[in-house]
Short mmCIF file of C-alpha atoms and ligand atoms in Angstrom, two decimals:
data_model
loop_
_atom_site.label_atom_id
_atom_site.label_comp_id
_atom_site.label_asym_id
_atom_site.label_seq_id
_atom_site.Cartn_x
_atom_site.Cartn_y
_atom_site.Cartn_z
CA MET A 273 -112.04 106.07 -48.41
CA GLU A 274 -115.02 107.05 -50.64
CA LEU A 275 -114.23 104.62 -53.43
CA ALA A 276 -117.40 105.45 -55.37
CA ASP A 277 -115.97 108.92 -55.94
CA TYR A 278 -114.83 109.10 -59.59
CA SER A 279 -111.36 110.52 -59.01
CA THR A 280 -110.65 108.22 -56.05
CA LEU A 281 -111.63 105.14 -58.07
CA MET A 282 -109.67 106.28 -61.12
CA GLY A 283 -106.66 106.99 -58.91
CA VAL A 284 -106.70 103.46 -57.44
CA LEU A 285 -107.20 101.76 -60.82
CA LYS A 286 -104.48 103.89 -62.42
CA SER A 287 -101.99 103.22 -59.64
CA GLU A 288 -102.41 99.48 -60.29
CA GLY A 289 -102.37 99.89 -64.08
CA PHE A 290 -105.87 98.36 -64.31
CA MET A 291 -107.94 98.75 -67.47
CA THR A 292 -111.61 97.64 -67.46
CA LYS A 293 -112.66 94.78 -69.77
CA LYS A 294 -115.98 95.10 -71.57
CA SER A 295 -116.20 91.32 -72.09
CA LEU A 296 -116.40 90.81 -68.30
CA GLY A 297 -119.13 93.42 -67.86
CA GLN A 298 -116.74 95.70 -65.98
CA ASN A 299 -118.73 98.90 -65.44
CA PHE A 300 -117.80 100.18 -61.99
CA LEU A 301 -120.13 102.31 -59.89
CA VAL A 302 -119.08 105.92 -59.34
CA ASP A 303 -122.21 107.12 -57.57
CA PRO A 304 -121.76 107.24 -53.79
CA THR A 305 -125.52 107.08 -53.15
CA VAL A 306 -126.18 103.67 -54.74
CA CYS A 307 -124.14 101.12 -52.77
CA PRO A 308 -125.24 102.18 -49.26
CA ARG A 309 -128.88 101.78 -50.36
CA MET A 310 -128.21 98.36 -51.88
CA ALA A 311 -126.34 97.13 -48.81
CA ALA A 312 -129.02 98.41 -46.42
CA SER A 313 -131.77 96.70 -48.45
CA ALA A 314 -129.97 93.37 -48.50
CA CYS A 315 -128.34 93.03 -45.08
CA ASP A 316 -128.30 93.67 -41.40
CA LYS A 317 -125.55 93.01 -38.89
CA GLN A 318 -126.56 89.33 -38.61
CA THR A 319 -126.31 88.72 -42.35
CA GLY A 320 -123.67 86.88 -44.34
CA ALA A 321 -123.39 88.77 -47.63
CA LEU A 322 -122.34 86.94 -50.77
CA GLU A 323 -121.23 89.29 -53.52
CA ILE A 324 -120.59 88.33 -57.13
CA GLY A 325 -118.11 90.54 -58.98
CA PRO A 326 -116.65 93.08 -56.52
CA GLY A 327 -114.72 94.90 -59.25
CA ALA A 328 -112.69 97.49 -57.37
CA GLY A 329 -114.71 96.87 -54.18
CA VAL A 330 -117.13 99.81 -54.17
CA LEU A 331 -120.17 97.79 -53.06
CA THR A 332 -118.00 95.36 -51.08
CA ARG A 333 -116.92 98.16 -48.73
CA GLN A 334 -120.54 99.09 -48.04
CA LEU A 335 -121.46 95.44 -47.47
CA CYS A 336 -118.64 95.15 -44.93
CA ASP A 337 -120.25 97.99 -42.96
CA ALA A 338 -123.82 96.68 -43.25
CA ALA A 339 -123.33 92.90 -42.84
CA LYS A 340 -121.71 90.59 -40.33
CA LYS A 341 -119.42 88.99 -42.88
CA VAL A 342 -118.81 89.33 -46.63
CA VAL A 343 -117.60 86.75 -49.12
CA THR A 344 -117.03 88.13 -52.58
CA ILE A 345 -116.27 86.18 -55.75
CA GLU A 346 -114.31 87.82 -58.57
CA LEU A 347 -113.40 86.21 -61.86
CA ASP A 348 -110.71 88.67 -62.91
CA GLU A 349 -107.39 87.89 -61.18
CA ARG A 350 -106.03 91.27 -62.34
CA LEU A 351 -108.18 92.84 -59.60
CA ARG A 352 -106.22 91.09 -56.82
CA PRO A 353 -103.87 94.04 -56.09
CA VAL A 354 -106.70 96.55 -56.45
CA LEU A 355 -108.92 94.73 -53.93
CA LYS A 356 -105.97 94.21 -51.58
CA LYS A 357 -105.63 97.97 -51.44
CA THR A 358 -109.31 98.99 -51.33
CA LEU A 359 -110.32 96.41 -48.71
CA ALA A 360 -107.20 96.73 -46.55
CA ASP A 361 -109.10 98.41 -43.69
CA LYS A 362 -111.96 95.84 -43.63
CA ASP A 363 -111.62 92.77 -41.42
CA ASN A 364 -114.88 90.93 -42.18
CA VAL A 365 -114.35 90.19 -45.86
CA GLU A 366 -112.91 87.30 -47.82
CA VAL A 367 -112.20 87.56 -51.55
CA ILE A 368 -112.38 84.38 -53.61
CA PHE A 369 -111.05 84.41 -57.15
CA GLY A 370 -113.11 82.16 -59.41
CA ASP A 371 -116.16 81.89 -61.62
CA ALA A 372 -119.36 82.34 -59.62
CA MET A 373 -121.18 80.12 -62.12
CA LYS A 374 -118.81 77.22 -61.46
CA LEU A 375 -118.19 77.34 -57.70
CA ASP A 376 -120.11 75.14 -55.27
CA LEU A 377 -122.06 77.95 -53.62
CA ALA A 378 -124.03 75.63 -51.31
CA ALA A 379 -120.77 74.36 -49.80
CA LEU A 380 -119.34 77.87 -49.68
CA ILE A 381 -122.37 79.25 -47.83
CA ALA A 382 -122.37 76.34 -45.38
CA GLU A 383 -118.67 76.83 -44.66
CA LYS A 384 -118.44 80.62 -44.52
CA PHE A 385 -121.79 81.71 -43.11
CA ALA A 386 -122.50 79.06 -40.45
CA ASP A 387 -122.47 81.78 -37.77
CA CYS A 388 -124.81 84.17 -39.66
CA ARG A 389 -128.55 84.32 -39.06
CA LYS A 390 -129.33 84.78 -42.74
CA VAL A 391 -127.58 84.99 -46.08
CA ALA A 392 -128.11 87.58 -48.81
CA VAL A 393 -126.68 87.81 -52.29
CA CYS A 394 -125.90 91.41 -53.14
CA ALA A 395 -124.16 92.43 -56.34
CA ASN A 396 -123.86 94.73 -59.25
CA LEU A 397 -124.07 91.83 -61.68
CA PRO A 398 -122.04 91.47 -64.87
CA TYR A 399 -124.84 92.03 -67.39
CA TYR A 400 -123.64 89.40 -69.87
CA ILE A 401 -124.75 86.67 -67.45
CA THR A 402 -127.56 88.32 -65.45
CA SER A 403 -130.29 85.74 -66.08
CA PRO A 404 -128.05 82.64 -65.84
CA ILE A 405 -126.70 83.84 -62.46
CA ILE A 406 -130.14 84.65 -61.07
CA MET A 407 -131.61 81.37 -62.30
CA MET A 408 -128.65 79.40 -60.94
CA LEU A 409 -129.10 81.07 -57.52
CA LEU A 410 -132.85 80.34 -57.49
CA GLU A 411 -132.79 76.84 -58.92
CA SER A 412 -130.03 75.56 -56.65
CA ARG A 413 -132.33 76.32 -53.70
CA LEU A 414 -129.54 77.87 -51.69
CA PRO A 415 -130.43 78.93 -48.15
CA ILE A 416 -130.70 82.58 -49.15
CA ASP A 417 -133.04 85.20 -47.67
CA ASN A 418 -132.84 87.66 -50.56
CA ILE A 419 -131.05 88.47 -53.80
CA THR A 420 -130.56 92.23 -54.10
CA VAL A 421 -128.85 93.01 -57.37
CA MET A 422 -128.29 95.68 -59.97
CA VAL A 423 -129.31 94.58 -63.45
CA GLN A 424 -130.06 96.23 -66.77
CA LYS A 425 -133.33 98.23 -66.53
CA GLU A 426 -135.08 96.12 -69.20
CA ALA A 427 -134.02 92.92 -67.43
CA ALA A 428 -135.37 94.34 -64.15
CA GLU A 429 -138.72 95.04 -65.78
CA ARG A 430 -138.90 91.52 -67.21
CA LEU A 431 -137.70 89.78 -64.02
CA CYS A 432 -140.10 91.73 -61.78
CA ALA A 433 -143.11 91.86 -64.13
CA LYS A 434 -146.47 90.60 -63.01
CA VAL A 435 -147.20 87.13 -64.40
CA GLY A 436 -150.21 87.72 -66.63
CA SER A 437 -148.93 91.05 -67.97
CA ARG A 438 -147.43 91.97 -71.35
CA GLN A 439 -143.89 92.27 -69.97
CA ALA A 440 -143.95 88.74 -68.55
CA GLY A 441 -141.76 86.02 -70.05
CA ALA A 442 -140.55 82.55 -69.07
CA VAL A 443 -137.98 84.09 -66.71
CA THR A 444 -140.76 86.09 -64.97
CA VAL A 445 -142.64 82.88 -64.24
CA ALA A 446 -139.49 81.21 -62.94
CA VAL A 447 -138.62 84.15 -60.66
CA ASN A 448 -142.19 84.30 -59.39
CA TYR A 449 -142.15 80.61 -58.57
CA TYR A 450 -139.15 80.96 -56.29
CA ALA A 451 -139.42 84.54 -55.02
CA GLU A 452 -141.36 87.73 -54.52
CA SER A 453 -139.82 90.44 -56.66
CA GLU A 454 -139.67 94.21 -56.62
CA ILE A 455 -137.76 97.00 -58.36
CA LEU A 456 -136.19 99.09 -55.60
CA PHE A 457 -134.81 102.01 -57.61
CA LYS A 458 -133.46 102.99 -61.01
CA VAL A 459 -129.84 103.94 -61.69
CA GLY A 460 -128.81 105.96 -64.74
CA ARG A 461 -125.93 104.95 -67.02
CA ASP A 462 -123.88 107.96 -65.88
CA SER A 463 -123.49 106.37 -62.46
CA PHE A 464 -120.90 103.98 -63.95
CA MET A 465 -117.36 104.13 -65.21
CA PRO A 466 -117.22 103.50 -68.13
CA PRO A 467 -120.93 104.27 -68.71
CA PRO A 468 -122.76 101.31 -70.31
CA ASN A 469 -125.21 101.81 -73.19
CA VAL A 470 -128.20 101.07 -70.95
CA ASP A 471 -129.80 102.29 -67.74
CA SER A 472 -129.97 99.99 -64.72
CA ALA A 473 -132.17 99.17 -61.77
CA VAL A 474 -131.71 97.49 -58.40
CA ILE A 475 -134.13 94.65 -57.77
CA ARG A 476 -134.81 92.62 -54.67
CA LEU A 477 -135.94 89.00 -54.87
CA THR A 478 -137.16 87.74 -51.50
CA LEU A 479 -137.10 83.97 -51.60
CA ARG A 480 -140.31 82.14 -50.79
CA GLN A 481 -140.21 79.46 -48.10
CA LYS A 482 -142.55 77.46 -50.30
CA PRO A 483 -143.81 78.02 -53.87
CA GLU A 484 -147.32 79.47 -54.12
CA ILE A 485 -148.41 76.89 -56.70
CA ALA A 486 -148.38 73.10 -56.49
CA LEU A 487 -146.80 71.33 -59.44
CA ASN A 488 -146.88 67.68 -60.44
CA ASP A 489 -143.50 67.94 -62.11
CA GLU A 490 -141.28 71.03 -61.79
CA LYS A 491 -138.96 70.14 -64.70
CA LYS A 492 -141.84 69.55 -67.10
CA PHE A 493 -143.57 72.73 -65.89
CA PHE A 494 -140.53 74.85 -66.76
CA ARG A 495 -140.14 73.14 -70.15
CA PHE A 496 -143.82 73.94 -70.76
CA VAL A 497 -143.37 77.57 -69.67
CA LYS A 498 -140.37 77.98 -71.99
CA ALA A 499 -142.49 76.73 -74.88
CA CYS A 500 -145.39 79.01 -73.81
CA PHE A 501 -143.26 82.15 -74.25
CA ALA A 502 -141.06 81.01 -77.16
CA GLN A 503 -143.27 82.59 -79.83
CA ARG A 504 -144.95 85.52 -78.19
CA ARG A 505 -147.25 86.43 -81.07
CA LYS A 506 -148.85 82.98 -81.21
CA THR A 507 -151.60 81.59 -79.01
CA LEU A 508 -150.54 79.26 -76.21
CA ILE A 509 -151.99 76.28 -78.06
CA ASN A 510 -149.96 77.00 -81.20
CA THR A 511 -146.66 77.78 -79.53
CA VAL A 512 -146.79 74.85 -77.09
CA SER A 513 -147.97 72.45 -79.74
CA SER A 514 -145.08 73.34 -82.05
CA GLY A 515 -142.52 73.58 -79.22
CA LEU A 516 -143.35 70.38 -77.35
CA GLY A 517 -145.16 68.36 -80.01
CA ILE A 518 -148.32 68.10 -77.89
CA PRO A 519 -151.50 67.66 -80.01
CA LYS A 520 -153.61 70.82 -80.21
CA ASP A 521 -156.72 68.89 -79.11
CA THR A 522 -155.03 67.85 -75.87
CA LEU A 523 -154.07 71.46 -75.18
CA ARG A 524 -157.54 72.71 -76.11
CA GLN A 525 -159.10 70.26 -73.68
CA ALA A 526 -156.78 71.33 -70.83
CA LEU A 527 -157.65 74.99 -71.39
CA GLU A 528 -161.36 74.18 -71.62
CA GLU A 529 -161.32 72.28 -68.33
CA LEU A 530 -159.91 75.38 -66.68
CA GLY A 531 -162.51 77.64 -68.29
CA LEU A 532 -159.87 79.33 -70.46
CA ASP A 533 -160.32 80.57 -74.01
CA ALA A 534 -158.68 78.43 -76.71
CA THR A 535 -157.19 81.60 -78.23
CA ALA A 536 -155.48 82.64 -74.96
CA ARG A 537 -151.92 83.89 -75.16
CA SER A 538 -149.43 82.81 -72.50
CA GLU A 539 -148.75 86.39 -71.38
CA ALA A 540 -152.41 86.75 -70.31
CA LEU A 541 -152.33 83.77 -67.93
CA THR A 542 -151.68 83.76 -64.19
CA MET A 543 -149.30 81.43 -62.32
CA GLU A 544 -152.26 79.33 -61.17
CA GLU A 545 -153.59 78.99 -64.72
CA LEU A 546 -150.19 78.05 -66.14
CA ALA A 547 -149.73 75.51 -63.33
CA GLY A 548 -153.26 74.18 -63.91
CA ILE A 549 -152.59 73.55 -67.61
CA ALA A 550 -149.20 71.93 -66.92
CA ASN A 551 -150.66 69.69 -64.22
CA ARG A 552 -153.32 68.47 -66.66
CA LEU A 553 -150.73 67.82 -69.37
CA PHE A 554 -148.32 66.09 -67.01
CA PRO A 555 -150.28 64.14 -64.40
CA VAL A 556 -148.42 62.68 -61.42
CA GLU A 557 -148.32 59.13 -62.82
CA ASP A 558 -146.41 60.48 -65.86
CA LYS A 559 -143.30 61.13 -63.74
N1 SAM B 200 -119.22 95.56 -57.90
C1 SAM B 200 -118.45 96.47 -58.74
C2 SAM B 200 -119.14 97.81 -58.85
O1 SAM B 200 -120.33 97.87 -58.54
O2 SAM B 200 -118.50 98.76 -59.24
C3 SAM B 200 -118.20 95.85 -60.13
C4 SAM B 200 -119.42 95.40 -60.88
S1 SAM B 200 -119.11 94.98 -62.58
C5 SAM B 200 -120.68 95.37 -63.27
C6 SAM B 200 -119.15 93.18 -62.62
C7 SAM B 200 -117.97 92.47 -61.99
O3 SAM B 200 -118.20 91.05 -62.10
C8 SAM B 200 -116.62 92.72 -62.65
O4 SAM B 200 -115.65 92.98 -61.66
C9 SAM B 200 -116.28 91.40 -63.38
O5 SAM B 200 -114.90 91.15 -63.47
C10 SAM B 200 -116.98 90.38 -62.48
N2 SAM B 200 -117.36 89.11 -63.12
C11 SAM B 200 -117.71 88.90 -64.42
N3 SAM B 200 -118.05 87.61 -64.62
C12 SAM B 200 -117.93 86.98 -63.42
C13 SAM B 200 -118.12 85.63 -62.97
N4 SAM B 200 -118.51 84.68 -63.81
N5 SAM B 200 -117.87 85.33 -61.67
C14 SAM B 200 -117.46 86.32 -60.79
N6 SAM B 200 -117.25 87.61 -61.17
C15 SAM B 200 -117.48 87.94 -62.45
#
């Protein structure tokens, strides 16, 4: 079954009386070239693939062929009969109905993928929760090799930007801390049914074994980074001072010690420089 074929997909959805819901980010892929590329980038035959939001199962079917085992989490119970039909010929997949943001994914991975050499998250993400899902996956330090996901093109550019470039934001710094990122390929809006108002891109985040920077206090670092990028037109000193209530003189001194200009903007700084400032502001004994 070529489920990514428009008339095949429409036929299945129609036969089950299924109507897509915009509020759940239900834009289903109808481009047969996309899912095989995503699956091949994320998995090999030793991989346990965790999918979030199978929809009608277009990507799920490709993951079944590329991976050892697939566990897919879908929020919308109305898709139960659809997935029963579209995955009927696959014997290495388990569908779990629930909210991916609320399930205990560490326990799920330990239980379902114990016999897999690595675990990958591969999904065409619901765009209304792209960043929360990616941050939850990274911050919970799950034993994942890579996160290969379709996101909105602008989100892809922000998530995979170089820290120290104009496109960088707080989320760029967070992604960079946990993973190496790359945009694999772009996907136009016409590859979906119904077509969304935006173009998309598939990104791959390869998780680092160990962060590249040493931090005194991770939580405080990320609070600092959030403040750094909260008011993009202001200098770092001004935005951090107003966001965290740190005196400007203290910030000026930290920048000076690192040989940085007092008028520097956060977007111009590297990971090492951001970490250097944070480590001066929050020394170890402050924990
Ligand atoms: N994978 C399919 C495809 O590529 O055609 C569907 C992708 S569609 C963009 C996103 C899917 O995520 C929908 O099926 C939607 O119901 C599901 N979804 C939305 N929020 C979710 C959540 N919190 N947990 C799990 N699935 C969710």
